[in-house]
Short mmCIF file of C-alpha atoms in Angstrom, two decimals:
data_model
loop_
_atom_site.label_atom_id
_atom_site.label_comp_id
_atom_site.label_asym_id
_atom_site.label_seq_id
_atom_site.Cartn_x
_atom_site.Cartn_y
_atom_site.Cartn_z
CA MET A 1 -11.31 28.35 27.52
CA ARG A 2 -10.60 29.16 31.18
CA ASN A 3 -7.22 30.23 32.43
CA ASP A 4 -6.71 29.49 36.16
CA GLU A 5 -3.01 29.85 36.48
CA SER A 6 -2.94 31.39 39.97
CA LEU A 7 -2.39 28.03 41.72
CA THR A 8 0.96 26.34 42.19
CA GLY A 9 1.45 23.59 39.61
CA ALA A 10 -1.10 25.10 37.31
CA GLY A 11 1.66 26.43 35.14
CA ARG A 12 3.01 22.97 34.61
CA ARG A 13 -0.44 21.68 33.81
CA ALA A 14 -0.89 24.42 31.28
CA ARG A 15 2.40 23.51 29.67
CA GLU A 16 1.31 19.87 29.46
CA GLU A 17 -1.98 20.89 27.93
CA ALA A 18 -0.21 23.04 25.43
CA ALA A 19 2.08 20.15 24.53
CA ALA A 20 -0.94 17.87 24.15
CA ALA A 21 -2.59 20.44 21.96
CA ARG A 22 0.51 20.60 19.77
CA ILE A 23 0.46 16.81 19.36
CA THR A 24 -3.22 16.94 18.42
CA ASP A 25 -2.41 19.67 15.98
CA VAL A 26 0.27 17.53 14.33
CA ASN A 27 -2.21 14.67 14.06
CA ASP A 28 -4.80 16.92 12.55
CA ARG A 29 -2.40 18.08 9.92
CA ARG A 30 -1.53 14.48 9.05
CA HIS A 31 -5.04 13.41 8.23
CA PRO A 32 -7.46 16.30 8.37
CA LYS A 33 -10.98 15.20 9.29
CA GLU A 34 -9.86 11.61 9.25
CA SER A 35 -8.73 10.95 12.80
CA GLY A 36 -11.64 8.70 13.74
CA ALA A 37 -11.68 5.04 14.69
CA PRO A 38 -8.97 2.92 12.99
CA ILE A 39 -11.47 0.97 10.88
CA ALA A 40 -8.95 -0.72 8.58
CA ARG A 41 -6.91 -1.94 11.52
CA ARG A 42 -10.10 -3.27 13.11
CA ALA A 43 -11.10 -5.04 9.90
CA MET A 44 -7.61 -6.56 9.71
CA LEU A 45 -7.60 -7.73 13.32
CA SER A 46 -11.15 -9.11 12.97
CA MET A 47 -10.10 -11.14 9.94
CA LEU A 48 -6.96 -12.39 11.69
CA GLY A 49 -9.06 -13.30 14.72
CA ALA A 50 -11.63 -15.08 12.57
CA GLY A 51 -8.88 -17.05 10.83
CA PHE A 52 -7.28 -18.24 14.02
CA ALA A 53 -10.65 -18.96 15.64
CA ALA A 54 -11.55 -21.09 12.61
CA LEU A 55 -8.23 -22.90 12.95
CA ALA A 56 -8.99 -23.67 16.59
CA ALA A 57 -12.59 -24.67 15.84
CA ALA A 58 -11.80 -26.69 12.68
CA PRO A 59 -11.60 -30.11 14.36
CA LEU A 60 -15.02 -29.49 15.96
CA VAL A 61 -16.89 -28.03 13.00
CA GLN A 62 -15.38 -29.96 10.09
CA ASP A 63 -17.76 -32.92 10.18
CA GLY A 64 -20.79 -30.66 10.30
CA TRP A 65 -19.34 -28.54 7.52
CA GLU A 66 -18.77 -31.58 5.31
CA ARG A 67 -22.40 -32.65 5.74
CA LEU A 68 -23.44 -29.13 4.76
CA ALA A 69 -21.01 -28.88 1.83
CA SER A 70 -21.89 -32.30 0.41
CA SER A 71 -25.03 -30.74 -1.08
CA ASP A 72 -22.94 -28.17 -2.99
CA PRO A 73 -23.47 -29.01 -6.68
CA THR A 74 -20.40 -27.07 -7.90
CA GLY A 75 -17.99 -29.09 -5.76
CA LEU A 76 -16.03 -25.89 -5.17
CA LEU A 77 -16.62 -25.69 -1.43
CA PRO A 78 -13.88 -27.37 0.58
CA GLY A 79 -15.01 -30.67 1.99
CA SER A 80 -17.85 -30.99 -0.50
CA GLY A 81 -16.91 -34.62 -1.01
CA GLY A 82 -15.88 -36.45 -4.13
CA PHE A 83 -12.51 -36.85 -5.74
CA ARG A 84 -10.27 -34.07 -6.96
CA TYR A 85 -8.05 -34.53 -10.02
CA PHE A 86 -4.33 -34.28 -9.33
CA SER A 87 -1.67 -34.99 -11.92
CA VAL A 88 2.02 -34.13 -11.94
CA ALA A 89 2.30 -34.69 -15.70
CA GLY A 90 1.35 -32.18 -18.38
CA SER A 91 -1.02 -34.59 -20.04
CA VAL A 92 -1.73 -38.26 -19.50
CA PRO A 93 -2.36 -40.66 -22.39
CA GLU A 94 -5.53 -42.73 -22.18
CA ARG A 95 -5.16 -46.50 -22.04
CA THR A 96 -7.92 -48.99 -22.76
CA ALA A 97 -8.26 -52.75 -22.61
CA ALA A 98 -6.67 -52.82 -26.08
CA ASP A 99 -3.35 -51.22 -25.19
CA TYR A 100 -3.06 -51.38 -21.40
CA ARG A 101 -0.17 -53.46 -20.01
CA LEU A 102 1.09 -54.05 -16.46
CA GLU A 103 4.72 -55.12 -16.30
CA ILE A 104 6.03 -56.92 -13.24
CA GLY A 105 9.80 -57.25 -13.07
CA GLY A 106 12.93 -56.47 -11.11
CA LEU A 107 14.06 -59.01 -8.51
CA VAL A 108 11.50 -61.68 -9.40
CA ALA A 109 11.86 -65.25 -10.60
CA ARG A 110 9.26 -64.91 -13.38
CA PRO A 111 8.89 -61.43 -14.92
CA VAL A 112 5.46 -61.09 -16.50
CA THR A 113 3.30 -58.64 -18.44
CA TYR A 114 -0.49 -58.64 -17.97
CA THR A 115 -3.26 -57.29 -20.16
CA LEU A 116 -6.37 -55.81 -18.59
CA ALA A 117 -8.37 -58.96 -19.48
CA GLU A 118 -5.77 -61.16 -17.78
CA LEU A 119 -5.95 -59.04 -14.61
CA ARG A 120 -9.77 -59.25 -14.67
CA ALA A 121 -9.54 -63.05 -14.95
CA MET A 122 -7.47 -63.32 -11.75
CA PRO A 123 -9.07 -63.72 -8.28
CA GLN A 124 -10.57 -60.37 -7.27
CA THR A 125 -10.34 -58.73 -3.87
CA ARG A 126 -12.64 -55.97 -2.61
CA VAL A 127 -11.16 -53.45 -0.13
CA VAL A 128 -13.31 -50.73 1.42
CA GLY A 129 -11.45 -47.82 2.96
CA ASP A 130 -11.36 -44.07 3.36
CA VAL A 131 -9.61 -42.07 0.67
CA THR A 132 -7.64 -39.30 2.39
CA CYS A 133 -5.59 -36.82 0.42
CA THR A 134 -2.83 -34.76 1.99
CA ASP A 135 -4.53 -31.75 0.39
CA GLY A 136 -7.51 -31.97 2.66
CA TRP A 137 -10.21 -33.80 0.74
CA ARG A 138 -11.47 -37.24 1.62
CA VAL A 139 -13.99 -39.74 0.37
CA PRO A 140 -15.05 -42.08 3.15
CA ARG A 141 -15.83 -45.80 2.77
CA THR A 142 -14.82 -46.18 -0.87
CA PRO A 143 -14.72 -49.73 -2.29
CA PHE A 144 -11.83 -50.73 -4.57
CA THR A 145 -11.81 -54.07 -6.34
CA GLY A 146 -8.93 -55.76 -8.12
CA VAL A 147 -6.06 -58.20 -7.71
CA SER A 148 -4.32 -58.24 -4.34
CA LEU A 149 -0.69 -57.22 -4.61
CA THR A 150 0.31 -60.29 -2.58
CA HIS A 151 -1.18 -62.56 -5.22
CA LEU A 152 0.71 -60.85 -8.06
CA LEU A 153 3.97 -61.11 -6.09
CA GLU A 154 3.41 -64.81 -5.39
CA VAL A 155 2.87 -65.52 -9.08
CA ALA A 156 6.01 -63.59 -10.04
CA GLY A 157 8.09 -65.12 -7.22
CA VAL A 158 10.06 -62.49 -5.25
CA ARG A 159 13.77 -63.30 -5.12
CA PRO A 160 15.34 -63.48 -1.61
CA GLU A 161 17.21 -60.14 -2.03
CA GLY A 162 13.94 -58.30 -2.79
CA ARG A 163 13.02 -55.78 -0.05
CA ALA A 164 10.69 -53.22 -1.63
CA LEU A 165 8.52 -52.32 -4.61
CA ARG A 166 8.79 -49.47 -7.04
CA PHE A 167 5.67 -48.48 -8.94
CA THR A 168 5.78 -46.65 -12.27
CA CYS A 169 2.94 -45.05 -14.20
CA PHE A 170 2.05 -44.48 -17.84
CA ASP A 171 1.77 -40.73 -17.25
CA GLY A 172 5.55 -41.03 -17.65
CA VAL A 173 6.37 -39.13 -14.45
CA TYR A 174 4.81 -40.47 -11.29
CA THR A 175 6.47 -43.13 -9.16
CA GLU A 176 5.69 -44.66 -5.78
CA SER A 177 7.19 -47.14 -3.36
CA LEU A 178 6.22 -49.66 -0.69
CA THR A 179 8.24 -52.03 1.42
CA LEU A 180 7.49 -55.72 0.77
CA GLU A 181 5.95 -55.96 4.23
CA GLN A 182 3.56 -53.07 3.46
CA ALA A 183 2.77 -54.49 0.02
CA ARG A 184 1.74 -57.85 1.49
CA ARG A 185 -1.01 -56.35 3.64
CA SER A 186 -4.50 -57.56 2.80
CA ASP A 187 -5.77 -53.98 2.30
CA VAL A 188 -3.41 -53.22 -0.59
CA VAL A 189 -4.86 -53.91 -4.01
CA VAL A 190 -4.10 -53.35 -7.70
CA ALA A 191 -7.53 -51.89 -8.39
CA LEU A 192 -9.57 -52.24 -11.58
CA ASP A 193 -12.89 -51.04 -10.16
CA MET A 194 -13.74 -48.19 -7.84
CA GLN A 195 -17.19 -47.87 -6.27
CA ASP A 196 -17.97 -51.10 -8.14
CA LYS A 197 -17.48 -49.50 -11.55
CA PRO A 198 -14.44 -49.73 -13.85
CA LEU A 199 -11.89 -47.06 -12.96
CA THR A 200 -12.17 -44.03 -15.24
CA HIS A 201 -9.16 -42.27 -16.73
CA GLU A 202 -9.58 -39.26 -14.39
CA ARG A 203 -9.49 -41.51 -11.32
CA GLY A 204 -6.32 -43.30 -12.51
CA GLY A 205 -7.86 -46.01 -14.69
CA PRO A 206 -7.83 -48.51 -16.11
CA VAL A 207 -5.57 -49.73 -13.30
CA ARG A 208 -4.35 -47.96 -10.18
CA LEU A 209 -2.93 -48.91 -6.83
CA TYR A 210 -5.01 -48.62 -3.65
CA VAL A 211 -3.13 -48.61 -0.35
CA ALA A 212 -5.96 -48.29 2.17
CA PRO A 213 -3.95 -47.52 5.34
CA MET A 214 -1.95 -44.67 3.77
CA TYR A 215 -2.48 -41.20 2.34
CA PHE A 216 -3.79 -41.32 -1.20
CA TYR A 217 -0.52 -40.17 -2.82
CA LYS A 218 0.75 -43.69 -2.06
CA SER A 219 -2.02 -45.09 -4.30
CA ALA A 220 -0.41 -44.44 -7.69
CA LYS A 221 -2.81 -43.70 -10.55
CA TRP A 222 -2.31 -45.06 -14.11
CA LEU A 223 -0.18 -47.95 -12.84
CA SER A 224 1.97 -49.55 -15.54
CA GLY A 225 4.91 -51.17 -13.79
CA ILE A 226 5.80 -52.95 -10.56
CA SER A 227 9.47 -53.61 -9.94
CA VAL A 228 10.92 -55.48 -6.98
CA THR A 229 13.98 -53.64 -5.62
CA ASP A 230 16.56 -54.40 -2.94
CA GLN A 231 15.77 -51.15 -1.09
CA VAL A 232 13.07 -48.50 -0.98
CA VAL A 233 13.42 -45.96 -3.79
CA PRO A 234 11.47 -42.84 -2.73
CA GLY A 235 8.56 -41.97 -5.03
CA TYR A 236 7.73 -38.71 -6.82
CA TRP A 237 6.30 -36.67 -3.95
CA GLU A 238 8.69 -38.32 -1.51
CA GLU A 239 11.56 -36.72 -3.42
CA TYR A 240 9.88 -33.42 -2.50
CA GLY A 241 9.67 -34.16 1.20
CA TYR A 242 6.54 -36.28 1.64
CA ASP A 243 6.82 -39.18 4.09
CA VAL A 244 8.02 -42.36 2.39
CA ASP A 245 5.66 -44.20 4.75
CA GLY A 246 2.40 -42.32 4.31
CA TRP A 247 0.52 -43.88 7.23
CA LEU A 248 -2.84 -42.26 7.93
CA ASP A 249 -2.94 -43.03 11.64
CA GLU A 250 0.25 -41.13 12.40
CA ARG A 251 -1.44 -37.83 11.58
CA GLY A 252 -0.85 -34.98 13.98
CA ALA A 253 -4.57 -34.65 14.66
CA MET B 1 -1.53 22.68 2.12
CA THR B 2 -3.14 26.03 1.44
CA SER B 3 -3.42 28.41 -1.49
CA THR B 4 -1.03 26.53 -3.77
CA ALA B 5 -3.38 23.81 -4.91
CA GLY B 6 -2.83 22.93 -8.52
CA SER B 7 0.43 24.83 -8.76
CA THR B 8 2.46 21.64 -8.55
CA SER B 9 0.30 19.89 -11.11
CA ALA B 10 1.57 19.46 -14.66
CA ALA B 11 -1.99 19.32 -15.96
CA PRO B 12 -4.24 21.83 -14.21
CA ASP B 13 -7.38 19.87 -15.00
CA ARG B 14 -5.98 16.87 -13.19
CA LEU B 15 -5.46 16.04 -9.56
CA ARG B 16 -2.66 13.91 -8.11
CA ARG B 17 -4.06 10.73 -6.57
CA PHE B 18 -1.22 8.24 -6.29
CA THR B 19 2.56 8.61 -6.36
CA ARG B 20 4.84 6.33 -8.34
CA PRO B 21 5.81 4.15 -5.33
CA GLU B 22 2.14 3.66 -4.49
CA ARG B 23 1.32 2.59 -8.03
CA LEU B 24 4.29 0.22 -8.08
CA VAL B 25 3.13 -1.35 -4.81
CA HIS B 26 -0.33 -1.82 -6.30
CA ARG B 27 0.91 -3.24 -9.59
CA ALA B 28 3.33 -5.68 -7.96
CA THR B 29 0.75 -6.81 -5.40
CA ALA B 30 -1.90 -7.24 -8.09
CA THR B 31 0.47 -9.31 -10.25
CA LEU B 32 1.44 -11.58 -7.35
CA MET B 33 -2.19 -11.91 -6.30
CA LEU B 34 -3.30 -12.88 -9.81
CA VAL B 35 -0.51 -15.48 -10.10
CA CYS B 36 -1.35 -16.84 -6.65
CA VAL B 37 -5.12 -17.00 -7.27
CA GLY B 38 -4.62 -18.31 -10.82
CA THR B 39 -2.37 -21.17 -9.77
CA ALA B 40 -4.75 -21.89 -6.90
CA ALA B 41 -7.61 -22.28 -9.38
CA PHE B 42 -5.58 -24.71 -11.49
CA LEU B 43 -4.69 -26.72 -8.38
CA TYR B 44 -8.19 -26.76 -6.92
CA VAL B 45 -10.79 -26.76 -9.71
CA GLY B 46 -11.08 -30.21 -11.31
CA PRO B 47 -11.54 -29.33 -15.00
CA LEU B 48 -8.71 -26.77 -14.86
CA ALA B 49 -6.44 -29.29 -13.12
CA GLN B 50 -7.18 -31.84 -15.86
CA LEU B 51 -6.34 -29.23 -18.45
CA VAL B 52 -2.80 -28.48 -17.28
CA GLY B 53 -1.72 -31.18 -14.80
CA ARG B 54 1.89 -30.33 -13.83
CA ARG B 55 0.95 -30.21 -10.19
CA HIS B 56 4.42 -29.78 -8.76
CA LEU B 57 5.25 -26.78 -10.96
CA LEU B 58 1.94 -25.13 -10.04
CA VAL B 59 2.54 -25.80 -6.35
CA VAL B 60 5.98 -24.15 -6.46
CA VAL B 61 4.69 -21.06 -8.30
CA HIS B 62 1.70 -20.84 -5.95
CA GLU B 63 3.86 -21.11 -2.83
CA TRP B 64 6.36 -18.45 -3.91
CA SER B 65 3.82 -15.97 -5.22
CA GLY B 66 2.03 -16.34 -1.89
CA ILE B 67 5.16 -15.89 0.19
CA LEU B 68 6.14 -12.79 -1.78
CA LEU B 69 2.66 -11.23 -1.65
CA PRO B 70 3.40 -8.91 1.31
CA ALA B 71 6.82 -7.87 -0.06
CA PRO B 72 5.65 -4.91 -2.21
CA PHE B 73 3.66 -3.57 0.74
CA LEU B 74 6.64 -3.85 3.09
CA LEU B 75 8.99 -2.21 0.55
CA GLY B 76 6.38 0.49 -0.03
CA LEU B 77 6.56 1.47 3.63
CA ALA B 78 9.82 3.22 2.73
CA ALA B 79 7.79 5.78 0.75
CA ARG B 80 6.36 8.70 2.72
CA SER B 81 3.37 9.01 0.36
CA PHE B 82 2.45 5.35 0.88
CA ARG B 83 2.64 5.67 4.66
CA ALA B 84 0.52 8.83 4.55
CA ASP B 85 -2.19 7.11 2.51
CA LEU B 86 -2.10 4.11 4.84
CA ARG B 87 -2.85 6.45 7.74
CA ARG B 88 -5.74 7.94 5.81
CA ILE B 89 -7.19 4.63 4.68
CA ASN B 90 -7.08 3.40 8.27
CA ARG B 91 -9.25 6.09 9.85
CA LEU B 92 -13.03 6.24 9.85
CA ALA B 93 -14.34 9.76 9.21
CA PRO B 94 -17.82 10.82 10.41
CA TYR B 95 -19.14 11.00 6.84
CA ASP B 96 -17.96 7.39 6.22
CA ARG B 97 -20.92 6.21 8.29
CA GLU B 98 -23.15 8.13 5.92
CA TRP B 99 -21.43 6.42 2.96
CA LEU B 100 -21.98 2.99 4.51
CA ARG B 101 -25.65 3.78 5.23
CA ALA B 102 -26.15 4.92 1.64
CA VAL B 103 -24.59 1.70 0.31
CA ARG B 104 -26.67 -0.46 2.65
CA ARG B 105 -29.88 1.22 1.57
CA GLY B 106 -28.81 1.34 -2.08
CA THR B 107 -29.39 5.09 -2.26
CA PRO B 108 -28.19 6.39 -5.61
CA GLY B 109 -26.24 9.57 -6.15
CA PRO B 110 -23.03 10.96 -4.74
CA ARG B 111 -21.92 9.63 -1.40
CA PRO B 112 -19.61 11.54 0.92
CA ALA B 113 -16.03 10.30 0.97
CA GLY B 114 -12.54 11.55 1.65
CA LYS B 115 -9.57 10.37 -0.37
CA PHE B 116 -10.73 6.81 0.38
CA ASN B 117 -14.34 5.83 0.88
CA ALA B 118 -15.51 3.62 3.71
CA GLY B 119 -15.66 0.56 1.45
CA GLN B 120 -12.05 1.00 0.41
CA LYS B 121 -11.05 1.30 4.06
CA ILE B 122 -12.78 -1.94 5.01
CA TRP B 123 -11.44 -3.74 1.92
CA ALA B 124 -7.86 -2.67 2.67
CA GLY B 125 -8.09 -3.82 6.27
CA TRP B 126 -9.82 -7.08 5.43
CA ILE B 127 -7.33 -8.16 2.78
CA ALA B 128 -4.46 -7.16 5.10
CA GLY B 129 -5.89 -9.63 7.60
CA ALA B 130 -6.75 -12.36 5.11
CA VAL B 131 -3.27 -12.55 3.53
CA PRO B 132 -1.46 -13.41 6.80
CA VAL B 133 -4.10 -16.07 7.54
CA MET B 134 -3.39 -17.58 4.09
CA MET B 135 0.37 -17.37 4.61
CA PHE B 136 0.20 -19.00 8.02
CA THR B 137 -2.06 -21.88 6.98
CA GLY B 138 -0.17 -22.20 3.69
CA LEU B 139 3.15 -22.54 5.49
CA LEU B 140 1.61 -25.23 7.71
CA MET B 141 0.71 -27.16 4.53
CA TRP B 142 4.12 -26.51 2.99
CA PHE B 143 6.16 -27.51 6.04
CA THR B 144 4.14 -30.35 7.50
CA GLY B 145 4.63 -30.96 11.16
CA LEU B 146 5.86 -27.40 11.79
CA LEU B 147 3.30 -26.96 14.57
CA PRO B 148 2.12 -30.48 15.36
CA TRP B 149 -0.68 -29.29 17.66
CA ILE B 150 -2.53 -27.76 14.69
CA SER B 151 -4.13 -30.47 12.56
CA ARG B 152 -3.16 -30.45 8.90
CA ALA B 153 -6.78 -30.99 7.95
CA GLY B 154 -7.76 -27.90 9.98
CA ALA B 155 -5.09 -25.74 8.34
CA ILE B 156 -6.26 -26.85 4.87
CA PHE B 157 -9.89 -26.24 5.81
CA VAL B 158 -9.17 -22.63 6.85
CA HIS B 159 -6.86 -22.10 3.83
CA ASP B 160 -9.56 -23.31 1.40
CA LEU B 161 -12.41 -21.35 2.99
CA THR B 162 -10.40 -18.12 3.21
CA ALA B 163 -9.25 -18.67 -0.38
CA LEU B 164 -12.85 -18.79 -1.58
CA ALA B 165 -13.64 -15.61 0.36
CA ILE B 166 -10.59 -13.87 -1.12
CA GLY B 167 -11.58 -15.03 -4.60
CA VAL B 168 -15.04 -13.49 -4.24
CA VAL B 169 -13.76 -10.24 -2.70
CA VAL B 170 -10.93 -9.78 -5.22
CA LEU B 171 -13.40 -10.37 -8.06
CA GLY B 172 -15.58 -7.67 -6.52
CA HIS B 173 -12.57 -5.32 -6.36
CA ILE B 174 -11.79 -5.96 -10.04
CA ARG B 175 -15.44 -5.53 -11.03
CA LEU B 176 -15.64 -2.13 -9.34
CA ALA B 177 -12.44 -1.02 -11.07
CA TRP B 178 -13.75 -2.36 -14.40
CA ARG B 179 -16.84 -0.17 -14.10
CA ASP B 180 -14.89 2.96 -13.20
CA PRO B 181 -12.41 4.14 -15.89
CA GLY B 182 -11.66 7.24 -13.79
CA ALA B 183 -10.43 5.15 -10.91
CA ARG B 184 -8.33 2.98 -13.24
CA LEU B 185 -6.80 6.10 -14.76
CA GLY B 186 -5.83 7.19 -11.24
CA MET B 187 -4.12 3.90 -10.49
CA ARG B 188 -2.46 3.74 -13.92
CA THR B 189 -1.17 7.31 -14.26
CA GLY B 190 -1.42 8.67 -10.74
CA TRP B 191 -3.74 11.50 -11.85
CA VAL B 192 -7.53 11.81 -11.85
CA THR B 193 -9.85 14.45 -13.25
CA TRP B 194 -11.37 17.02 -10.90
CA GLY B 195 -14.80 15.91 -12.06
CA TRP B 196 -14.13 12.32 -11.05
CA ALA B 197 -12.73 13.40 -7.70
CA ARG B 198 -15.74 15.65 -6.99
CA ARG B 199 -18.19 12.88 -7.87
CA ASN B 200 -16.48 10.02 -6.05
CA HIS B 201 -14.38 11.65 -3.33
CA PRO B 202 -15.99 15.07 -2.77
CA ARG B 203 -14.35 15.75 0.63
CA TRP B 204 -10.95 14.99 -0.79
CA ALA B 205 -11.54 17.24 -3.82
CA GLU B 206 -12.59 20.06 -1.50
CA GLU B 207 -9.55 19.57 0.66
CA GLU B 208 -7.18 19.57 -2.33
CA ARG B 209 -8.71 22.72 -3.74
CA GLY B 210 -7.77 24.33 -0.41
#
């Protein structure tokens, strides 16, 4: 090390260097031999960057990803297509043609209870729509076949003070709601078939609701009761903050 | 740290690896992570979801275990020993490159490492980045419409993909611990044997011997 301290100002420089050396010394004592590149911080920032880049790119890459993921046999990849099983109840009893009943009551002129065979004997409507869950999965262009809700309401005769519908389910927990206006749309159906096959228990069979223009939580599985009410009674998830009107086309994206 | 190595140790054949606050941070984080990943599996994997149902309960437990996940780390920052180890786990030492090369080539035998090897450094940094990504996208799903310019579908997409990555990496972490009783002893009791330290963290063992 050279010591040129004959010049003016050199003394100050030397003091600064000494101070710098002391700081280095402190650092060295903190992590001897480990004062290299901050690799953990870089890994962290890279991951954060990747996450936010993916968030920004998601709308652009999602379709391509779903095409890619649809060949995933495990169905574990997000967007791999197909339905996912959601239930808010601990366990759900199975109902068959023998013991299934759909009760229609509340503010109607003619309360009625249907068996599965009676529902099958009524005029059938086929609605094809996208299934979109709030939890990110969707199944495009899915056909549902069953009795249109309008038809069931006409048969039961809605009393003038009726404003909305409350749906109950034989899982004993789930409930849903629609206004009468929403319920009378042509793309709302009390479905018995999905993808042209009888609804299975896992998919909400033997009878579920399908409300094509709304998020899938509006399409109650295991439907067992329809009650006409004088105002909208928020359904299960709606009590926990979900939109009472679950329109698909009002999505942020 | 000279000349007194071992004199503070209750058992002379052992070497202090983690202090009590560090082990508490690890245990609490591990518990929260297992609850969070476990509930995630029951929400996401079809057969498991059919087994337990009860979606709302699972959602609440998942949300809160996720939100609390960084809490042990933040509380741990109050401990000097934890901060000191964070500084060490952050920095790449020259011999870490050698460790990484050896792992890439699958060379057997002892690899050079300080108190933390290069893999542990990358793992620590990666998970520290992945957890905030999960919290951010998770909060967007929890409070819909919080940031309307980010699509809900996009947030879920990133949350699901990152979740799968975390699942794989955490399983790898557990597998490595499973195969190494010496390392588990260190995290459980705070002490490791000199033999284990010399085999797995030779530079650290040297340094501690003084």
